[in-house]
mmCIF file of C-alpha atoms and ligand atoms in Angstrom:
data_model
loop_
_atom_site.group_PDB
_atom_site.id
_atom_site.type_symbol
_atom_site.label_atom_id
_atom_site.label_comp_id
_atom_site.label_asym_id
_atom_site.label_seq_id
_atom_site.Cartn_x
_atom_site.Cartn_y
_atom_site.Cartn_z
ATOM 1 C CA UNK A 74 -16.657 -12.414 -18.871
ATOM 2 C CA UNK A 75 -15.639 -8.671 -19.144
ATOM 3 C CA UNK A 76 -18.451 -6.451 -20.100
ATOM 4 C CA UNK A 77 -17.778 -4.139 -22.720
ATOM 5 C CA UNK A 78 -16.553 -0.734 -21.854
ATOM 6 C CA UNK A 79 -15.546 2.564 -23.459
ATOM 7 C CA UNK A 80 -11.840 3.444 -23.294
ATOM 8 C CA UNK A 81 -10.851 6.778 -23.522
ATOM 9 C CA UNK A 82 -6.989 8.573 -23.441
ATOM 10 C CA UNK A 83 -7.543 12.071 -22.583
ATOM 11 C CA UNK A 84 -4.607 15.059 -22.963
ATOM 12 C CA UNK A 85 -5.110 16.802 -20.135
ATOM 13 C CA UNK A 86 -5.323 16.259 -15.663
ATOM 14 C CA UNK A 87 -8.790 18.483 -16.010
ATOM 15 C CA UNK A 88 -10.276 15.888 -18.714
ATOM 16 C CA UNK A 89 -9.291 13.359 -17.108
ATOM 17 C CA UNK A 90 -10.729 14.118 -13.675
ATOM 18 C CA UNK A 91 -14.069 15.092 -15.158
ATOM 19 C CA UNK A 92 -14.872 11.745 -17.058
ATOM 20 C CA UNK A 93 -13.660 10.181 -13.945
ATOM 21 C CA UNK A 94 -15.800 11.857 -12.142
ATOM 22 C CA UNK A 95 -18.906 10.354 -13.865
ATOM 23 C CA UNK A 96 -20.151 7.203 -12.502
ATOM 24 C CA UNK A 97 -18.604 3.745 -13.440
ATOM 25 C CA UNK A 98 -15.879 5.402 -14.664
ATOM 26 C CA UNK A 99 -12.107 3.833 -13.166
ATOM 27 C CA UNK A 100 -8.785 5.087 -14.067
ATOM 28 C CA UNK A 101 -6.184 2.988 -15.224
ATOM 29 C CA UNK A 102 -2.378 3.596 -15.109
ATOM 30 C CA UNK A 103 -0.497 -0.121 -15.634
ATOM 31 C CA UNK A 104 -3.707 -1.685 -15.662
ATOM 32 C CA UNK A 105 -2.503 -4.665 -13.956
ATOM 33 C CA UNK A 106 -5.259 -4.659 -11.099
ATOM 34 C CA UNK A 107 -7.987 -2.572 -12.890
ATOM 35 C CA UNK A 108 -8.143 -5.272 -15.664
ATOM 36 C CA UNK A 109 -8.144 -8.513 -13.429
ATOM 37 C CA UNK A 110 -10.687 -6.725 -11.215
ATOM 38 C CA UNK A 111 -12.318 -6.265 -14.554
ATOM 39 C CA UNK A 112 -12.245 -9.498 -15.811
ATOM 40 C CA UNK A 113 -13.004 -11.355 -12.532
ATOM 41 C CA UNK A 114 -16.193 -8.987 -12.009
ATOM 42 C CA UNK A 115 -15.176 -7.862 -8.612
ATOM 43 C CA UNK A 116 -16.775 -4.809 -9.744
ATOM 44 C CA UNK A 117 -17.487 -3.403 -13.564
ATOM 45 C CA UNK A 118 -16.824 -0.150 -15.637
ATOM 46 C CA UNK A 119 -18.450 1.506 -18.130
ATOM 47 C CA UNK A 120 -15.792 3.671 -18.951
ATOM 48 C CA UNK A 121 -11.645 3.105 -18.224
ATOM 49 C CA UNK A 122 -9.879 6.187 -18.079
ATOM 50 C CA UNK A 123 -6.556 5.627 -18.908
ATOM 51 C CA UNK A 124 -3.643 7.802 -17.496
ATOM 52 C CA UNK A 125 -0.848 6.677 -19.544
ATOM 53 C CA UNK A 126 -0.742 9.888 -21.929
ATOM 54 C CA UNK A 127 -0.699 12.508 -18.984
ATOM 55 C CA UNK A 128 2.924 11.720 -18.008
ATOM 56 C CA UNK A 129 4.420 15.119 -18.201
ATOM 57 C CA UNK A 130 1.196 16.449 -19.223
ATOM 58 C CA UNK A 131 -0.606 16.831 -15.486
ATOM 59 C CA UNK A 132 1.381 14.050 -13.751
ATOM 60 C CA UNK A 133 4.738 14.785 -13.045
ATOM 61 C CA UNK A 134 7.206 12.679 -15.233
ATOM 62 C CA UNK A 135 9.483 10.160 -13.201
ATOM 63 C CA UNK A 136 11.667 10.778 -10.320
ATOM 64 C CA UNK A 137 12.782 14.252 -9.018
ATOM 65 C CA UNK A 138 14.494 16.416 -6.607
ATOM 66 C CA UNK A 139 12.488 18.928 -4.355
ATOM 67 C CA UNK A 140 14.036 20.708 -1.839
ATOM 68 C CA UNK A 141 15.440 17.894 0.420
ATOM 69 C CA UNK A 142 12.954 15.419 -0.616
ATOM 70 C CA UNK A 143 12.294 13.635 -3.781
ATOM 71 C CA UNK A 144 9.100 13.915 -5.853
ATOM 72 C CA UNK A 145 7.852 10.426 -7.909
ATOM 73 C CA UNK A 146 5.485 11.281 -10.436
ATOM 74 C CA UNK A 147 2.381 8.726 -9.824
ATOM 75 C CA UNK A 148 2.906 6.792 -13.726
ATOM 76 C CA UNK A 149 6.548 6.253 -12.209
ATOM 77 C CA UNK A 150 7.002 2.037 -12.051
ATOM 78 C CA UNK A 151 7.723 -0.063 -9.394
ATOM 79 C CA UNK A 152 10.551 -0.917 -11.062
ATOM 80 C CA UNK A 153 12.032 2.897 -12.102
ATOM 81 C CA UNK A 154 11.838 3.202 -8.167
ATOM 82 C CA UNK A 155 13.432 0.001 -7.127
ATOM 83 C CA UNK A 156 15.845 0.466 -8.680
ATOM 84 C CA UNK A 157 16.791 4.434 -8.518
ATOM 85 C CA UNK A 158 20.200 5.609 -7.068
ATOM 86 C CA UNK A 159 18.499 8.257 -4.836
ATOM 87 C CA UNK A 160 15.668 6.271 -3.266
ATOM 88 C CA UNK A 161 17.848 3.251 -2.647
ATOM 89 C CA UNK A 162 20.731 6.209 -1.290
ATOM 90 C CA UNK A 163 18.322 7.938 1.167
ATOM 91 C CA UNK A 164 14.744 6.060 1.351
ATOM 92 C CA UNK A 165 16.057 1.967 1.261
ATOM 93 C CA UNK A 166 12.290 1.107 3.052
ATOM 94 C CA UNK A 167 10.757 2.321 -0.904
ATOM 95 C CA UNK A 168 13.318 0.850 -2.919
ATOM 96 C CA UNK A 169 12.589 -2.125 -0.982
ATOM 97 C CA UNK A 170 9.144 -2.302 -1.163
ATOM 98 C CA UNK A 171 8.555 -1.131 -4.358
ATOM 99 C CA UNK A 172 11.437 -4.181 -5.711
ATOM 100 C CA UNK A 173 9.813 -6.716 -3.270
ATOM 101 C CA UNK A 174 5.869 -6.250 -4.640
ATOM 102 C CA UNK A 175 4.851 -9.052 -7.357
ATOM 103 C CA UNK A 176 7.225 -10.326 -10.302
ATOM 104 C CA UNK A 177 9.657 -8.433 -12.425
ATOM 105 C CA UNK A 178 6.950 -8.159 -15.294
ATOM 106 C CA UNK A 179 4.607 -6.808 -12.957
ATOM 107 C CA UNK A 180 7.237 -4.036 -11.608
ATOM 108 C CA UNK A 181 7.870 -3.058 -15.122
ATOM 109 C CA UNK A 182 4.015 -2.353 -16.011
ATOM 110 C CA UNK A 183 2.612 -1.473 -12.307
ATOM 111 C CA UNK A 184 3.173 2.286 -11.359
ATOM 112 C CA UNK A 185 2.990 3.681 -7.888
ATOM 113 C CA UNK A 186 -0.333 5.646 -8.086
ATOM 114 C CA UNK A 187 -1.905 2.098 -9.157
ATOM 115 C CA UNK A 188 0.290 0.138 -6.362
ATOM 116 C CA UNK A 189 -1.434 2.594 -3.770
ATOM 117 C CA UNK A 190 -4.815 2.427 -5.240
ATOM 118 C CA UNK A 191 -4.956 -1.250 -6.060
ATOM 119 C CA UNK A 192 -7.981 -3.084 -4.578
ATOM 120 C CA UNK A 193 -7.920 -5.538 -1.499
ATOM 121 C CA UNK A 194 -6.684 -9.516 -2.621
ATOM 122 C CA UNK A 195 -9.014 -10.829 -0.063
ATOM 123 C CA UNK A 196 -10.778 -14.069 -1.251
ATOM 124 C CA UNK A 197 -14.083 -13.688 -0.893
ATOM 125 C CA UNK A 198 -14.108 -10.059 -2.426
ATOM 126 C CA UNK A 199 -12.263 -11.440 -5.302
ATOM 127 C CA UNK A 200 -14.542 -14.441 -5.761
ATOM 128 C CA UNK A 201 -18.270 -14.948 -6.175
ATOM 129 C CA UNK A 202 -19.182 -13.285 -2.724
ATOM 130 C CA UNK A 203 -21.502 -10.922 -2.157
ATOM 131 C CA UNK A 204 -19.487 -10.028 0.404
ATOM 132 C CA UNK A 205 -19.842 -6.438 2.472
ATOM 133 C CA UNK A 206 -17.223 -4.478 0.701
ATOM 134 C CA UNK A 207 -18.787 -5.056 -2.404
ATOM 135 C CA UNK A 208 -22.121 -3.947 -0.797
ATOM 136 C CA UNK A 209 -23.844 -7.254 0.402
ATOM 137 C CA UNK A 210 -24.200 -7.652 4.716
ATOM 138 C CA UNK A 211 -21.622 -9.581 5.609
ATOM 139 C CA UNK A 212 -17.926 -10.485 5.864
ATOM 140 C CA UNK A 213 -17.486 -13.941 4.790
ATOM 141 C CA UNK A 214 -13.813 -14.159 6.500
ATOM 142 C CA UNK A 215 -15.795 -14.075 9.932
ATOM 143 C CA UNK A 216 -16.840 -17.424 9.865
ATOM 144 C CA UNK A 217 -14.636 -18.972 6.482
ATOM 145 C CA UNK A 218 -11.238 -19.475 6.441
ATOM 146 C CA UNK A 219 -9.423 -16.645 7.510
ATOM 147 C CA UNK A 220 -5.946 -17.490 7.659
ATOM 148 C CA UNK A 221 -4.991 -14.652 5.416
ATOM 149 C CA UNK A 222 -6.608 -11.754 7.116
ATOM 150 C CA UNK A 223 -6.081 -8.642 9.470
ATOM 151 C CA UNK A 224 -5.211 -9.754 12.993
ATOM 152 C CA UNK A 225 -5.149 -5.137 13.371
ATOM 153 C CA UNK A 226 -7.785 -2.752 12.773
ATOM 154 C CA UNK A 227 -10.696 -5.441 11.691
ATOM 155 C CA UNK A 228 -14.617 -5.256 11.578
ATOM 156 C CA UNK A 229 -17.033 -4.533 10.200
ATOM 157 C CA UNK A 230 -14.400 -6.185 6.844
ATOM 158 C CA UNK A 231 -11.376 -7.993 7.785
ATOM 159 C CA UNK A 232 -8.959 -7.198 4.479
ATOM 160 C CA UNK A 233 -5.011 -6.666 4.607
ATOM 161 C CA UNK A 234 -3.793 -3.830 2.530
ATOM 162 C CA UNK A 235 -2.206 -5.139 -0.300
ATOM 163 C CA UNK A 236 0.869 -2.912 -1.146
ATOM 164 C CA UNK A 237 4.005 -3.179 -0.534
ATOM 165 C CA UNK A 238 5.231 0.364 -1.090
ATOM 166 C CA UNK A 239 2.639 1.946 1.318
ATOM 167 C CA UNK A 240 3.933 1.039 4.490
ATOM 168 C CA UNK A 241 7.255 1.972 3.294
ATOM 169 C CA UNK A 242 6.221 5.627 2.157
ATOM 170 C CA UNK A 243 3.993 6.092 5.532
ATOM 171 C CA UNK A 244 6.879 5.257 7.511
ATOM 172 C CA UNK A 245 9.233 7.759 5.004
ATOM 173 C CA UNK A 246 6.553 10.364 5.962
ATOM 174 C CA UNK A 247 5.409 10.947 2.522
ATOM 175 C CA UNK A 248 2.500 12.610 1.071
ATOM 176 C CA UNK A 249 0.418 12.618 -2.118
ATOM 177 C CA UNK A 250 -0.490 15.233 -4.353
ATOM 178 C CA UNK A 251 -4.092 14.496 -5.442
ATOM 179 C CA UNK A 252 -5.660 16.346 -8.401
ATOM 180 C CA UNK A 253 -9.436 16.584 -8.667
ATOM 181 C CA UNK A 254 -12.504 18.129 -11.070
ATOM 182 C CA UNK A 255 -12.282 22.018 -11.538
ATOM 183 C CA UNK A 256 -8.777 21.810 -11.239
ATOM 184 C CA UNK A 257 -8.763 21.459 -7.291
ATOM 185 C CA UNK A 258 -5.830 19.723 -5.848
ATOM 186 C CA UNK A 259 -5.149 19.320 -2.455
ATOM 187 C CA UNK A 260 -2.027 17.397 -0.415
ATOM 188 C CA UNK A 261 -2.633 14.734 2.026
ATOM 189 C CA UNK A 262 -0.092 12.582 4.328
ATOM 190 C CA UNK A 263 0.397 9.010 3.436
ATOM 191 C CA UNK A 264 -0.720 8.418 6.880
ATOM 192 C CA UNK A 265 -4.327 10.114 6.504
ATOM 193 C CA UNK A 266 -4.866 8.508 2.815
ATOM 194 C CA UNK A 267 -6.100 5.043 3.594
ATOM 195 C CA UNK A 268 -8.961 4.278 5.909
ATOM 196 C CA UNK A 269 -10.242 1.447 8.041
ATOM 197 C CA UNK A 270 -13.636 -0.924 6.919
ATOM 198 C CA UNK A 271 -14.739 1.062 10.344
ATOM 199 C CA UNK A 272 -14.608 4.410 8.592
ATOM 200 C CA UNK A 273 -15.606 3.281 5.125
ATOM 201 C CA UNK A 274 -16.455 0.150 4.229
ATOM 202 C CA UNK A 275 -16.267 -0.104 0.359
ATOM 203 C CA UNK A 276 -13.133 1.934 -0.474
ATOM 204 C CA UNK A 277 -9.640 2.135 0.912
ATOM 205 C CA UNK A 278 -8.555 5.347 0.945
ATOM 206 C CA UNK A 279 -10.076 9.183 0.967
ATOM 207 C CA UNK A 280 -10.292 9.549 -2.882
ATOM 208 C CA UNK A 281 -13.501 10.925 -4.259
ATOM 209 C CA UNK A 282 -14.895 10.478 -7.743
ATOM 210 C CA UNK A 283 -12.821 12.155 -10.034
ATOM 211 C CA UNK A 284 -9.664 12.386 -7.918
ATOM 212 C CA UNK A 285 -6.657 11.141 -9.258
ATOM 213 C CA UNK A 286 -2.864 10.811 -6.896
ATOM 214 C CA UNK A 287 -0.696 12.912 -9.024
ATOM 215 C CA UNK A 288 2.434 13.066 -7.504
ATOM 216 C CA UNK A 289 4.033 11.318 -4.127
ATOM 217 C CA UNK A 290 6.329 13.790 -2.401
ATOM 218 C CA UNK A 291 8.724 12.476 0.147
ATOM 219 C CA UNK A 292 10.945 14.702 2.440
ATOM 220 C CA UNK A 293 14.449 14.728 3.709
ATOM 221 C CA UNK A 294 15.708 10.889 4.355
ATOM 222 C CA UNK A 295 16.077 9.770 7.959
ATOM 223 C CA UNK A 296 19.242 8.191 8.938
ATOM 224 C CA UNK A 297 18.289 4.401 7.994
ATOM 225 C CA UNK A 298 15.141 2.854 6.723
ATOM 226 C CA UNK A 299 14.222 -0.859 5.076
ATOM 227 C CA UNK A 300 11.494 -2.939 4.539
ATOM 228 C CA UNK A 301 11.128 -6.807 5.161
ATOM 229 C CA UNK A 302 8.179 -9.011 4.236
ATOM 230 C CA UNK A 303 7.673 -12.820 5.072
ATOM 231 C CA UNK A 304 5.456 -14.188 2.318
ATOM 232 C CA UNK A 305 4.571 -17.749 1.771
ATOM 233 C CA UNK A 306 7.029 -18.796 -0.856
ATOM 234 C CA UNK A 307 10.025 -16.885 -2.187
ATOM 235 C CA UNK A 308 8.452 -16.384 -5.679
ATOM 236 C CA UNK A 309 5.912 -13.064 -6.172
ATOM 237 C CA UNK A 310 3.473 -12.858 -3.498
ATOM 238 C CA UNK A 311 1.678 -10.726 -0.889
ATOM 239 C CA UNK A 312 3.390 -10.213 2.402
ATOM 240 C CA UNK A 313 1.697 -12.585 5.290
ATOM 241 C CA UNK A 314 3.335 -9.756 7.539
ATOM 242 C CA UNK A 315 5.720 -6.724 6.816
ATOM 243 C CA UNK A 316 7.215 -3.986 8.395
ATOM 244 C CA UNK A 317 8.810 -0.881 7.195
ATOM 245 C CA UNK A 318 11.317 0.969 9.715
ATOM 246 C CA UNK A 319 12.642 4.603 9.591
ATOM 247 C CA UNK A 320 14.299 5.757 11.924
ATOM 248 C CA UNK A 321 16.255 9.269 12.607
ATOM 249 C CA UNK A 322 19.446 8.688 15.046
ATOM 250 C CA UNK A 323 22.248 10.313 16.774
ATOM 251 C CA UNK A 324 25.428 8.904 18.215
ATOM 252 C CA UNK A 325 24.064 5.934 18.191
ATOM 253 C CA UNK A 326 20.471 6.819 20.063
ATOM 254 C CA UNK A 327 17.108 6.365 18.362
ATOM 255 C CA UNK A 328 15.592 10.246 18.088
ATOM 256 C CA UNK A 329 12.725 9.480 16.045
ATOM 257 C CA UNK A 330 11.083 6.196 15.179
ATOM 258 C CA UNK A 331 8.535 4.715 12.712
ATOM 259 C CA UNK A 332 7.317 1.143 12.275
ATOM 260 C CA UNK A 333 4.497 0.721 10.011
ATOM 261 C CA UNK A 334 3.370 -2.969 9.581
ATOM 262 C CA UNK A 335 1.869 -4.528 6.211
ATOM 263 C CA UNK A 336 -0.362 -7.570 5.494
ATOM 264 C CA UNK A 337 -1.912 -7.288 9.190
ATOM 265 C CA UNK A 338 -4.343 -4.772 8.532
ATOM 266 C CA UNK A 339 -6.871 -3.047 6.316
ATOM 267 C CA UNK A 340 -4.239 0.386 6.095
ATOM 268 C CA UNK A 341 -0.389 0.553 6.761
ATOM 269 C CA UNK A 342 -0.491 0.164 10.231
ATOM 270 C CA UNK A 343 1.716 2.057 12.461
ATOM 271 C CA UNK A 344 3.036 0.091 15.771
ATOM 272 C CA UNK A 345 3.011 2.877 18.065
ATOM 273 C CA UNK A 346 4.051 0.664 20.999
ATOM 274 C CA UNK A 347 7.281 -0.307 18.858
ATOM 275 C CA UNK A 348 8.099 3.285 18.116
ATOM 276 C CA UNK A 349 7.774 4.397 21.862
ATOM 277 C CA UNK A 350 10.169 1.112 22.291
ATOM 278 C CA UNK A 351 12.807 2.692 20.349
ATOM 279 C CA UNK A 352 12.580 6.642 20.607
ATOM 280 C CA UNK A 353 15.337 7.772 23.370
ATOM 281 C CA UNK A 354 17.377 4.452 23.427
ATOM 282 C CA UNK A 355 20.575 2.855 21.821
ATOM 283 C CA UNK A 356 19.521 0.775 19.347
ATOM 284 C CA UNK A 357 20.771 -2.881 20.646
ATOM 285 C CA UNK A 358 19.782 -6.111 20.884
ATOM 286 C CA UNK A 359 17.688 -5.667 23.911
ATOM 287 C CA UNK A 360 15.805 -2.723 22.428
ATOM 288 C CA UNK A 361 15.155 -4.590 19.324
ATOM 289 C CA UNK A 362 13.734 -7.239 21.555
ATOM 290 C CA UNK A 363 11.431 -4.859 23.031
ATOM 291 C CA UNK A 364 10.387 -3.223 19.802
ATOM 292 C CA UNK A 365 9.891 -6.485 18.042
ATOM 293 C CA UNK A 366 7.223 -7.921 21.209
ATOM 294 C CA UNK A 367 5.634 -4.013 21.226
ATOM 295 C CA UNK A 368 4.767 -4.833 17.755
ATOM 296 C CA UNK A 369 1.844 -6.922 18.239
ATOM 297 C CA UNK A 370 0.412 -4.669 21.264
ATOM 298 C CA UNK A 371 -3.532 -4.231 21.012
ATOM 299 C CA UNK A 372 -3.839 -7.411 18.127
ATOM 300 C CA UNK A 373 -6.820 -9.349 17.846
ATOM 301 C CA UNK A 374 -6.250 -12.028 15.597
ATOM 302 C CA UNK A 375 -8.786 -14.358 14.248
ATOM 303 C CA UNK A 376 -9.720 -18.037 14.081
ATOM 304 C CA UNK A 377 -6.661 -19.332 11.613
ATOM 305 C CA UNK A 378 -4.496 -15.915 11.113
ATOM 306 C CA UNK A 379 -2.729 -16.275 14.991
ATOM 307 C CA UNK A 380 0.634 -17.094 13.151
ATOM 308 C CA UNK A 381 0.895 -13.511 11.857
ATOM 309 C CA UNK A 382 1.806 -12.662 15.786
ATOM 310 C CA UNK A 383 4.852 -14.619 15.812
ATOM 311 C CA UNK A 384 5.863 -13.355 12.049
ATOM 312 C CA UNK A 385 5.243 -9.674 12.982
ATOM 313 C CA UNK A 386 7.405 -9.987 15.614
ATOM 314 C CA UNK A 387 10.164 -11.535 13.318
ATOM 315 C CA UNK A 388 9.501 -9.347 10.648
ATOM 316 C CA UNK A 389 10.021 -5.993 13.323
ATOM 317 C CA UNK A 390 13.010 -7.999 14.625
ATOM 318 C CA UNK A 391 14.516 -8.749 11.148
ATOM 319 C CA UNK A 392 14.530 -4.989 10.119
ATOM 320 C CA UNK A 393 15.606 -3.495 12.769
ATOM 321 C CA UNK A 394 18.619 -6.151 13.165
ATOM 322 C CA UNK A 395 19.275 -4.955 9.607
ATOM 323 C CA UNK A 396 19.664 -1.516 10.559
ATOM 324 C CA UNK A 397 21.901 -2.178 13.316
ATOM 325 C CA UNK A 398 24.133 -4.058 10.581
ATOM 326 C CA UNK A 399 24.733 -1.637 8.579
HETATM 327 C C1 FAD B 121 0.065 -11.617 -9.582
HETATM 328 C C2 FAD B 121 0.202 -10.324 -8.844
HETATM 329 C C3 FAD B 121 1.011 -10.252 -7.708
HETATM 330 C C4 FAD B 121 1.157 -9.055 -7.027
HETATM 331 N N1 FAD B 121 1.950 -8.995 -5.904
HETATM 332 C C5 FAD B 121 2.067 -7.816 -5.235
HETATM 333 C C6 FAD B 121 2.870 -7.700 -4.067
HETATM 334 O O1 FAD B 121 3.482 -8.655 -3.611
HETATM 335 N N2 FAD B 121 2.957 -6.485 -3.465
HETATM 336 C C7 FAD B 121 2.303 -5.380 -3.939
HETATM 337 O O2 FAD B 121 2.444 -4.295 -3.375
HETATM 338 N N3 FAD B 121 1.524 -5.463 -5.040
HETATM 339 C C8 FAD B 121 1.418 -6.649 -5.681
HETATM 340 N N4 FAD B 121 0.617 -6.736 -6.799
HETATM 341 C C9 FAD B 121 -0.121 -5.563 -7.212
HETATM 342 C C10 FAD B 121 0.625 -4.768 -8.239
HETATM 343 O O3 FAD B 121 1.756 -4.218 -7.649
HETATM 344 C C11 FAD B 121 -0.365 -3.723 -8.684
HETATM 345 O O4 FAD B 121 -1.242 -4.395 -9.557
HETATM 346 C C12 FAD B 121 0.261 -2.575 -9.403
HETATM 347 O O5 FAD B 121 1.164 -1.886 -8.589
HETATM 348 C C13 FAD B 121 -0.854 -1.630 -9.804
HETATM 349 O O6 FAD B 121 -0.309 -0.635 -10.632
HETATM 350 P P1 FAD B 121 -1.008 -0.306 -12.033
HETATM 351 O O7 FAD B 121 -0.345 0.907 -12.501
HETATM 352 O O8 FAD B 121 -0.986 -1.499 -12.916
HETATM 353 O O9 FAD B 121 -2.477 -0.015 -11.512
HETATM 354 P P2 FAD B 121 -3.863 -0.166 -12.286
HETATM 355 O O10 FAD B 121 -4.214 -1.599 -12.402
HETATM 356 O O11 FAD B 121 -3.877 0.652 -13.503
HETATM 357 O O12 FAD B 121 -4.807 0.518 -11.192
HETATM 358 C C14 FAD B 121 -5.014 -0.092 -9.928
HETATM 359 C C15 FAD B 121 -6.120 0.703 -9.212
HETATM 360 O O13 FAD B 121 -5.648 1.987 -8.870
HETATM 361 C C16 FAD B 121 -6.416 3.015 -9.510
HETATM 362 N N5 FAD B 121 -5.431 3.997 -9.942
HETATM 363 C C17 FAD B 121 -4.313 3.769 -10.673
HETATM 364 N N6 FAD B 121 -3.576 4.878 -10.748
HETATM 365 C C18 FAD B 121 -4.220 5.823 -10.056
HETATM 366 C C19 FAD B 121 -3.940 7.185 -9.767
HETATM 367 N N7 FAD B 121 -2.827 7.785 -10.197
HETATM 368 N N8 FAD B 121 -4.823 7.895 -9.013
HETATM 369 C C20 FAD B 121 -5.962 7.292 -8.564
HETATM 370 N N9 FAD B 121 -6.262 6.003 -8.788
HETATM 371 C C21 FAD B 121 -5.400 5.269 -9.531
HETATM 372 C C22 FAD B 121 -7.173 2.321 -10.633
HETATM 373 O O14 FAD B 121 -8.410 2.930 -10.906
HETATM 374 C C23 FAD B 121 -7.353 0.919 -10.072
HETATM 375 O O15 FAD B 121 -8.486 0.844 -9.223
HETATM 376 C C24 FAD B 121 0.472 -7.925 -7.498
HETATM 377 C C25 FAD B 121 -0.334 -7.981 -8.642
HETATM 378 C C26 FAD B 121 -0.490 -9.172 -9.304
HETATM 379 C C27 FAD B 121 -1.373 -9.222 -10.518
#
């Protein structure tokens, strides 16, 4: 059962920061994670700090130019950015994501500071485990059934990020705006946000208490990007294996290249191998070949999860066949 808590609406970024910067204290945008996390007790508040009022007031309102980038204010929805003539125009990968994460109810309510910031769907942390990311000793997905977990990036935890627009903005080279007590703010790259189980073991990204993602800045488009996920059934779900693609090209030649992979490890995971596969070449079928098997250089899957080789090659194949389509 949910254990009482206090829920406050302040008017103002500083406010807000400073009660969140008391212990048990979570912030809430959508609160379509925070209040399942909540109710499940995969981990309690005492306070829930909701974000919904600072919209214009701290947190930049919805969807705007800057310079040759775009800003999204971090309230803006899944669904306001799916579906937005200038991300689907010059950043396809977001639009993508952002329209292929959970249902259409879900898109409407979930924003993309809480898509970023949402907590890991692994099993055991979900259910009754004591596991080590909620501060017991021990990874239960070592030994149970692990058929949904990271085959990159693993130990001492073995979670998949969860979202769907990540990858997509890491591969866009975006960054976030991050707001914090005393008014501090400071801008980090998508890429540097999230961190492995190796680094820290009971968070996913480099937010401290009181720190709230403001704003997510993106800069000038590359030439193409998209997104494709294989999931497990066609209705809302997690993606088994993903893989966002941007890539900068001239006269046909591949000058700059990013593939950053989703529901194979604990962070968007950048294929390095895949990039190097692509930078300096046309971009046919036999490169795609070679960027698609680069993909899964350096894996180490586990017991059941050995299937997400075969898919991350498919999914690397898929998008980059889509790019030479259009
Ligand atoms: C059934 C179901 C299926 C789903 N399927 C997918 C999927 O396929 N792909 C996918 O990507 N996602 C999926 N999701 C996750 C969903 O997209 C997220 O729940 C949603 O994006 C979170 O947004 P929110 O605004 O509701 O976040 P909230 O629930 O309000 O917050 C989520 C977390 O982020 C923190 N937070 C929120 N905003 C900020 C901020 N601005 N700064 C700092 N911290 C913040 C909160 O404290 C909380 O810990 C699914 C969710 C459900 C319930």
């Amino acid at each position: 059962m949910t254990r009482n808590f206090a829920y406050v609406r302040p008017t103002s970024l500083e406010e807000a920061a400073a009660l969140l910067a008391r212990p048990g204290a979570r912030a809430c945008a959508g609160g379509t994670d925070l209040l399942g996390c909540l109710r499940d007790e995969v981990f309690e508040a005492d306070t829930v700090v909701s974000l919904r009022g600072l919209a214009g007031a701290g947190i930049p309102k919805g969807i705007t130019s800057a310079g040759r980038g775009l800003s999204i204010g971090a309230l803006t929805t899944l669904a306001q950015i799916a579906r937005d003539g200038r991300i689907l125009a010059g950043y396809a990968a977001l639009a993508e994501g952002a329209g292929a994460a959970a249902s259409p109810q879900l898109r409407n309510q979930g924003t993309l500071g809480g898509n970023l910031c949402q907590r890991p769907r692994c099993w055991f942390y979900r259910g009754e485990y004591p596991c080590a990311r909620k501060g017991g000793d021990t990874c239960f997905a070592i030994e149970g059934d692990n058929r949904y977990h990271c085959i990159f990036g693993g130990g001492p935890c073995f979670i998949v990020h969860p979202s769907d627009t990540a990858p997509a903005l890491v591969a866009l080279g975006a960054a976030a705006r991050i707001a914090g007590p005393g008014g501090r703010t400071r801008t980090v790259p998508l890429e540097q946000f999230f961190v492995l189980p190796s680094q820290h073991l009971t968070t996913e990204n480099v937010l401290e208490p009181g720190e709230i993602v403001v704003e997510v800045t993106l800069p000038a488009p590359p030439t193409w990007s998209t997104y494709r996920k294989a999931r497990a059934r066609r209705s809302w779900d997690f993606a088994l294996a993903g893989a966002a693609v941007a890539l900068t090209m001239e006269a046909g030649r591949v000058t700059q290249a990013r593939v950053v992979l989703s529901g194979v490890a604990p962070m968007p995971w950048r294929a390095r191998a895949s990039e190097a596969a692509l930078v300096g070449n046309d971009l046919d079928a036999k490169t795609i070949r070679r960027a698609a098997v680069a993909a899964v250089e350096g894996a180490d899957p586990m017991r059941d999860n050995a299937y997400k080789l075969a898919l991350t090659r498919g999914v690397v194949d898929q998008a980059l066949t889509a790019v030479l389509g259009t």
